[in-house]
């Protein structure tokens, strides 16, 4: 059974940092691209970042470029999102999602339960 | 960036009725790169339809998708109580991947 378990969310002040993790199991993690998608309270879904199966290629939405860094450790079956210089607009539930391909995997067949990030003073 | 516009914003229907949800893209996404997701309150989204018309694993056949280019539709032939949820379309032909704003299917 495929499982994705996010952790690392919490409350942080504006300008602060957080590191999210997503532990994967039930599939060959190193074969699939992975993505972070976020959802602000009461709002829709917003793609944040993508990493290829090897970790060689990464892509970001403009609104996080230069502030967030996606990475993965295929030896630990874990995906990460380092978030720096956070602002109130980054307040959201952050989901990790498994892509269906290795390099882009732009559709997401499995999702974690999400982890809430709250940015507030 | 490809903008996806979903309509209507809210659909009020009774169980047993037919639901038709639309998604229009600001430029062509072909047919292979359009997906639909279902999201229930407090839950993660679930893949419903991929490639515009293929049902994901475990999705009942009352759900069907159609369309190509810029206009796409998902139809629920007869609404079951568990189908009342928010539905999102998503394109993955071009980065950044984008989602529509969602259609809420609510009980009338």
Tab-separated table of N, CA and C in Angstrom, chain A residues 7-103:
chain	number	residue	atom	x	y	z
A	7	UNK	N	5.441	15.640	7.596
A	7	UNK	CA	5.694	16.140	8.940
A	7	UNK	C	6.480	17.445	8.830
A	8	UNK	N	6.585	18.137	9.945
A	8	UNK	CA	7.400	19.340	9.975
A	8	UNK	C	6.630	20.643	9.959
A	9	UNK	N	5.331	20.562	9.778
A	9	UNK	CA	4.539	21.787	9.798
A	9	UNK	C	4.452	22.368	11.192
A	10	UNK	N	3.918	23.575	11.265
A	10	UNK	CA	3.761	24.228	12.552
A	10	UNK	C	3.610	25.718	12.375
A	11	UNK	N	3.724	26.427	13.478
A	11	UNK	CA	3.606	27.880	13.464
A	11	UNK	C	4.980	28.528	13.447
A	12	UNK	N	5.108	29.561	12.646
A	12	UNK	CA	6.381	30.258	12.517
A	12	UNK	C	6.099	31.736	12.293
A	13	UNK	N	7.019	32.573	12.719
A	13	UNK	CA	6.854	34.010	12.514
A	13	UNK	C	7.270	34.395	11.104
A	14	UNK	N	6.720	35.506	10.612
A	14	UNK	CA	7.153	35.993	9.282
A	14	UNK	C	8.663	36.137	9.225
A	15	UNK	N	9.230	35.696	8.096
A	15	UNK	CA	10.673	35.721	7.929
A	15	UNK	C	11.359	34.459	8.410
A	16	UNK	N	10.599	33.600	9.077
A	16	UNK	CA	11.177	32.375	9.614
A	16	UNK	C	11.286	31.259	8.586
A	17	UNK	N	11.739	30.107	9.062
A	17	UNK	CA	11.977	28.950	8.203
A	17	UNK	C	11.343	27.702	8.781
A	18	UNK	N	11.027	26.780	7.908
A	18	UNK	CA	10.556	25.454	8.284
A	18	UNK	C	11.063	24.460	7.256
A	19	UNK	N	11.213	23.211	7.692
A	19	UNK	CA	11.570	22.147	6.769
A	19	UNK	C	10.519	21.059	6.862
A	20	UNK	N	9.837	20.827	5.753
A	20	UNK	CA	8.840	19.765	5.698
A	20	UNK	C	9.490	18.483	5.196
A	21	UNK	N	8.980	17.367	5.693
A	21	UNK	CA	9.429	16.055	5.238
A	21	UNK	C	8.222	15.248	4.789
A	22	UNK	N	8.466	14.317	3.896
A	22	UNK	CA	7.413	13.414	3.426
A	22	UNK	C	8.044	12.032	3.313
A	23	UNK	N	7.656	11.141	4.207
A	23	UNK	CA	8.184	9.781	4.203
A	23	UNK	C	7.304	8.901	3.335
A	24	UNK	N	7.910	8.253	2.379
A	24	UNK	CA	7.174	7.438	1.412
A	24	UNK	C	7.386	5.957	1.674
A	25	UNK	N	6.377	5.171	1.370
A	25	UNK	CA	6.483	3.717	1.471
A	25	UNK	C	5.486	3.079	0.523
A	26	UNK	N	5.723	1.814	0.200
A	26	UNK	CA	4.797	1.057	-0.623
A	26	UNK	C	5.030	1.152	-2.112
A	27	UNK	N	6.084	1.856	-2.521
A	27	UNK	CA	6.438	1.932	-3.936
A	27	UNK	C	7.929	2.230	-4.037
A	28	UNK	N	8.466	2.092	-5.245
A	28	UNK	CA	9.889	2.358	-5.470
A	28	UNK	C	10.089	3.865	-5.593
A	29	UNK	N	10.367	4.478	-4.469
A	29	UNK	CA	10.434	5.948	-4.365
A	29	UNK	C	11.381	6.531	-5.409
A	30	UNK	N	12.509	5.910	-5.611
A	30	UNK	CA	13.537	6.471	-6.489
A	30	UNK	C	13.150	6.473	-7.959
A	31	UNK	N	12.006	5.874	-8.295
A	31	UNK	CA	11.585	5.795	-9.695
A	31	UNK	C	10.616	6.894	-10.097
A	32	UNK	N	10.139	7.687	-9.151
A	32	UNK	CA	9.048	8.613	-9.438
A	32	UNK	C	9.370	10.050	-9.055
A	33	UNK	N	8.928	10.959	-9.917
A	33	UNK	CA	8.960	12.368	-9.565
A	33	UNK	C	8.010	12.617	-8.405
A	34	UNK	N	8.333	13.617	-7.614
A	34	UNK	CA	7.505	13.978	-6.465
A	34	UNK	C	7.235	15.474	-6.490
A	35	UNK	N	6.123	15.839	-5.910
A	35	UNK	CA	5.641	17.221	-5.970
A	35	UNK	C	5.129	17.671	-4.615
A	36	UNK	N	5.218	18.978	-4.371
A	36	UNK	CA	4.528	19.607	-3.244
A	36	UNK	C	3.409	20.483	-3.805
A	37	UNK	N	2.236	20.341	-3.231
A	37	UNK	CA	1.060	21.149	-3.569
A	37	UNK	C	0.551	21.746	-2.265
A	38	UNK	N	0.107	22.993	-2.300
A	38	UNK	CA	-0.406	23.597	-1.074
A	38	UNK	C	-1.837	24.076	-1.257
A	39	UNK	N	-2.493	24.289	-0.122
A	39	UNK	CA	-3.880	24.733	-0.121
A	39	UNK	C	-4.075	25.685	1.054
A	40	UNK	N	-4.228	26.951	0.743
A	40	UNK	CA	-4.503	27.941	1.783
A	40	UNK	C	-5.885	27.688	2.376
A	41	UNK	N	-6.130	28.111	3.602
A	41	UNK	CA	-7.424	27.843	4.255
A	41	UNK	C	-8.602	28.290	3.409
A	42	UNK	N	-9.496	27.375	3.108
A	42	UNK	CA	-10.689	27.679	2.348
A	42	UNK	C	-10.464	27.944	0.870
A	43	UNK	N	-9.260	27.709	0.394
A	43	UNK	CA	-8.924	28.012	-0.995
A	43	UNK	C	-8.655	26.748	-1.816
A	44	UNK	N	-8.263	26.944	-3.056
A	44	UNK	CA	-8.011	25.832	-3.956
A	44	UNK	C	-6.583	25.308	-3.865
A	45	UNK	N	-6.278	24.407	-4.776
A	45	UNK	CA	-4.970	23.762	-4.803
A	45	UNK	C	-3.978	24.583	-5.620
A	46	UNK	N	-2.732	24.572	-5.173
A	46	UNK	CA	-1.696	25.376	-5.819
A	46	UNK	C	-0.411	24.561	-5.879
A	47	UNK	N	0.080	24.308	-7.088
A	47	UNK	CA	1.329	23.580	-7.245
A	47	UNK	C	2.497	24.434	-6.756
A	48	UNK	N	3.415	23.816	-6.022
A	48	UNK	CA	4.528	24.534	-5.424
A	48	UNK	C	5.857	24.167	-6.079
A	49	UNK	N	6.148	22.867	-6.151
A	49	UNK	CA	7.476	22.463	-6.595
A	49	UNK	C	7.475	21.009	-7.024
A	50	UNK	N	8.411	20.680	-7.909
A	50	UNK	CA	8.552	19.350	-8.483
A	50	UNK	C	10.016	18.955	-8.462
A	51	UNK	N	10.266	17.672	-8.184
A	51	UNK	CA	11.621	17.144	-8.277
A	51	UNK	C	11.580	15.835	-9.054
A	52	UNK	N	12.525	15.656	-9.951
A	52	UNK	CA	12.582	14.441	-10.749
A	52	UNK	C	12.992	13.256	-9.881
A	53	UNK	N	12.868	12.079	-10.423
A	53	UNK	CA	13.098	10.865	-9.638
A	53	UNK	C	14.511	10.797	-9.067
A	54	UNK	N	15.470	11.301	-9.823
A	54	UNK	CA	16.863	11.245	-9.379
A	54	UNK	C	17.234	12.426	-8.481
A	55	UNK	N	16.399	13.447	-8.519
A	55	UNK	CA	16.722	14.681	-7.801
A	55	UNK	C	17.518	15.658	-8.633
A	56	UNK	N	17.859	15.258	-9.853
A	56	UNK	CA	18.709	16.091	-10.700
A	56	UNK	C	17.994	17.362	-11.160
A	57	UNK	N	16.691	17.261	-11.374
A	57	UNK	CA	15.936	18.398	-11.896
A	57	UNK	C	14.874	18.853	-10.902
A	58	UNK	N	14.829	20.153	-10.680
A	58	UNK	CA	13.846	20.739	-9.776
A	58	UNK	C	13.174	21.929	-10.439
A	59	UNK	N	11.926	22.153	-10.079
A	59	UNK	CA	11.140	23.235	-10.661
A	59	UNK	C	10.302	23.857	-9.555
A	60	UNK	N	10.037	25.166	-9.712
A	60	UNK	CA	9.323	25.889	-8.654
A	60	UNK	C	8.293	26.830	-9.250
A	61	UNK	N	7.217	27.031	-8.515
A	61	UNK	CA	6.296	28.114	-8.841
A	61	UNK	C	7.002	29.431	-8.583
A	62	UNK	N	6.654	30.441	-9.361
A	62	UNK	CA	7.324	31.738	-9.227
A	62	UNK	C	7.227	32.299	-7.810
A	63	UNK	N	6.106	32.055	-7.140
A	63	UNK	CA	5.894	32.683	-5.847
A	63	UNK	C	6.753	32.071	-4.737
A	64	UNK	N	7.475	30.985	-5.007
A	64	UNK	CA	8.376	30.416	-4.001
A	64	UNK	C	9.825	30.373	-4.465
A	65	UNK	N	10.041	30.726	-5.721
A	65	UNK	CA	11.376	30.639	-6.281
A	65	UNK	C	12.346	31.523	-5.482
A	66	UNK	N	13.472	30.942	-5.125
A	66	UNK	CA	14.461	31.669	-4.334
A	66	UNK	C	14.250	31.576	-2.839
A	67	UNK	N	13.092	31.092	-2.417
A	67	UNK	CA	12.804	30.974	-0.977
A	67	UNK	C	12.679	29.518	-0.545
A	68	UNK	N	12.114	28.669	-1.409
A	68	UNK	CA	11.898	27.263	-1.084
A	68	UNK	C	12.888	26.403	-1.863
A	69	UNK	N	13.277	25.282	-1.257
A	69	UNK	CA	14.147	24.320	-1.930
A	69	UNK	C	13.585	22.918	-1.732
A	70	UNK	N	13.343	22.248	-2.840
A	70	UNK	CA	12.871	20.868	-2.793
A	70	UNK	C	14.079	19.943	-2.922
A	71	UNK	N	14.044	18.843	-2.208
A	71	UNK	CA	15.115	17.859	-2.306
A	71	UNK	C	14.566	16.497	-1.936
A	72	UNK	N	15.357	15.479	-2.152
A	72	UNK	CA	14.942	14.130	-1.805
A	72	UNK	C	16.159	13.309	-1.423
A	73	UNK	N	15.915	12.311	-0.580
A	73	UNK	CA	16.932	11.350	-0.209
A	73	UNK	C	16.388	9.983	-0.588
A	74	UNK	N	16.816	9.475	-1.720
A	74	UNK	CA	16.288	8.198	-2.197
A	74	UNK	C	16.734	7.021	-1.336
A	75	UNK	N	17.776	7.197	-0.561
A	75	UNK	CA	18.195	6.130	0.340
A	75	UNK	C	17.293	6.035	1.569
A	76	UNK	N	16.592	7.114	1.854
A	76	UNK	CA	15.666	7.165	2.995
A	76	UNK	C	14.211	7.240	2.560
A	77	UNK	N	13.960	7.213	1.235
A	77	UNK	CA	12.583	7.300	0.709
A	77	UNK	C	11.858	8.526	1.274
A	78	UNK	N	12.542	9.649	1.270
A	78	UNK	CA	11.988	10.843	1.886
A	78	UNK	C	12.158	12.060	0.979
A	79	UNK	N	11.106	12.840	0.927
A	79	UNK	CA	11.052	14.096	0.183
A	79	UNK	C	11.096	15.234	1.189
A	80	UNK	N	11.718	16.341	0.798
A	80	UNK	CA	11.823	17.502	1.687
A	80	UNK	C	11.388	18.775	0.985
A	81	UNK	N	10.996	19.750	1.804
A	81	UNK	CA	10.779	21.105	1.311
A	81	UNK	C	11.320	22.061	2.364
A	82	UNK	N	12.427	22.712	2.038
A	82	UNK	CA	12.987	23.728	2.907
A	82	UNK	C	12.351	25.060	2.545
A	83	UNK	N	11.715	25.690	3.527
A	83	UNK	CA	10.990	26.932	3.283
A	83	UNK	C	11.632	28.039	4.108
A	84	UNK	N	12.147	29.053	3.428
A	84	UNK	CA	12.794	30.189	4.083
A	84	UNK	C	12.032	31.472	3.808
A	85	UNK	N	12.288	32.469	4.628
A	85	UNK	CA	11.690	33.790	4.449
A	85	UNK	C	10.173	33.695	4.264
A	86	UNK	N	9.544	32.983	5.162
A	86	UNK	CA	8.102	32.739	5.059
A	86	UNK	C	7.300	34.006	5.329
A	87	UNK	N	6.173	34.093	4.640
A	87	UNK	CA	5.250	35.210	4.844
A	87	UNK	C	3.852	34.655	5.106
A	88	UNK	N	2.959	35.540	5.503
A	88	UNK	CA	1.590	35.118	5.825
A	88	UNK	C	0.919	34.427	4.631
A	89	UNK	N	1.303	34.821	3.442
A	89	UNK	CA	0.713	34.228	2.231
A	89	UNK	C	1.114	32.766	2.033
A	90	UNK	N	2.107	32.307	2.782
A	90	UNK	CA	2.522	30.904	2.696
A	90	UNK	C	1.733	30.005	3.636
A	91	UNK	N	0.848	30.588	4.426
A	91	UNK	CA	0.006	29.798	5.324
A	91	UNK	C	-0.890	28.870	4.503
A	92	UNK	N	-0.767	27.582	4.750
A	92	UNK	CA	-1.484	26.592	3.948
A	92	UNK	C	-1.249	25.197	4.507
A	93	UNK	N	-2.062	24.272	4.056
A	93	UNK	CA	-1.744	22.849	4.208
A	93	UNK	C	-0.861	22.467	3.029
A	94	UNK	N	0.252	21.836	3.332
A	94	UNK	CA	1.187	21.407	2.302
A	94	UNK	C	1.075	19.891	2.132
A	95	UNK	N	0.798	19.493	0.899
A	95	UNK	CA	0.687	18.080	0.563
A	95	UNK	C	1.888	17.645	-0.266
A	96	UNK	N	2.413	16.471	0.022
A	96	UNK	CA	3.316	15.855	-0.940
A	96	UNK	C	2.498	14.885	-1.786
A	97	UNK	N	2.888	14.757	-3.027
A	97	UNK	CA	2.136	13.922	-3.955
A	97	UNK	C	3.099	13.171	-4.861
A	98	UNK	N	2.737	11.960	-5.166
A	98	UNK	CA	3.551	11.108	-6.030
A	98	UNK	C	3.152	11.329	-7.484
A	99	UNK	N	4.131	11.583	-8.333
A	99	UNK	CA	3.866	11.685	-9.755
A	99	UNK	C	3.772	10.309	-10.379
A	100	UNK	N	3.278	10.269	-11.598
A	100	UNK	CA	3.126	8.981	-12.279
A	100	UNK	C	4.265	8.709	-13.245
A	101	UNK	N	5.220	9.631	-13.321
A	101	UNK	CA	6.378	9.440	-14.178
A	101	UNK	C	7.650	9.722	-13.418
A	102	UNK	N	8.778	9.518	-14.100
A	102	UNK	CA	10.049	9.694	-13.427
A	102	UNK	C	10.609	11.103	-13.499
A	103	UNK	N	10.418	11.753	-14.630
A	103	UNK	CA	11.031	13.069	-14.795
A	103	UNK	C	10.084	14.218	-14.470
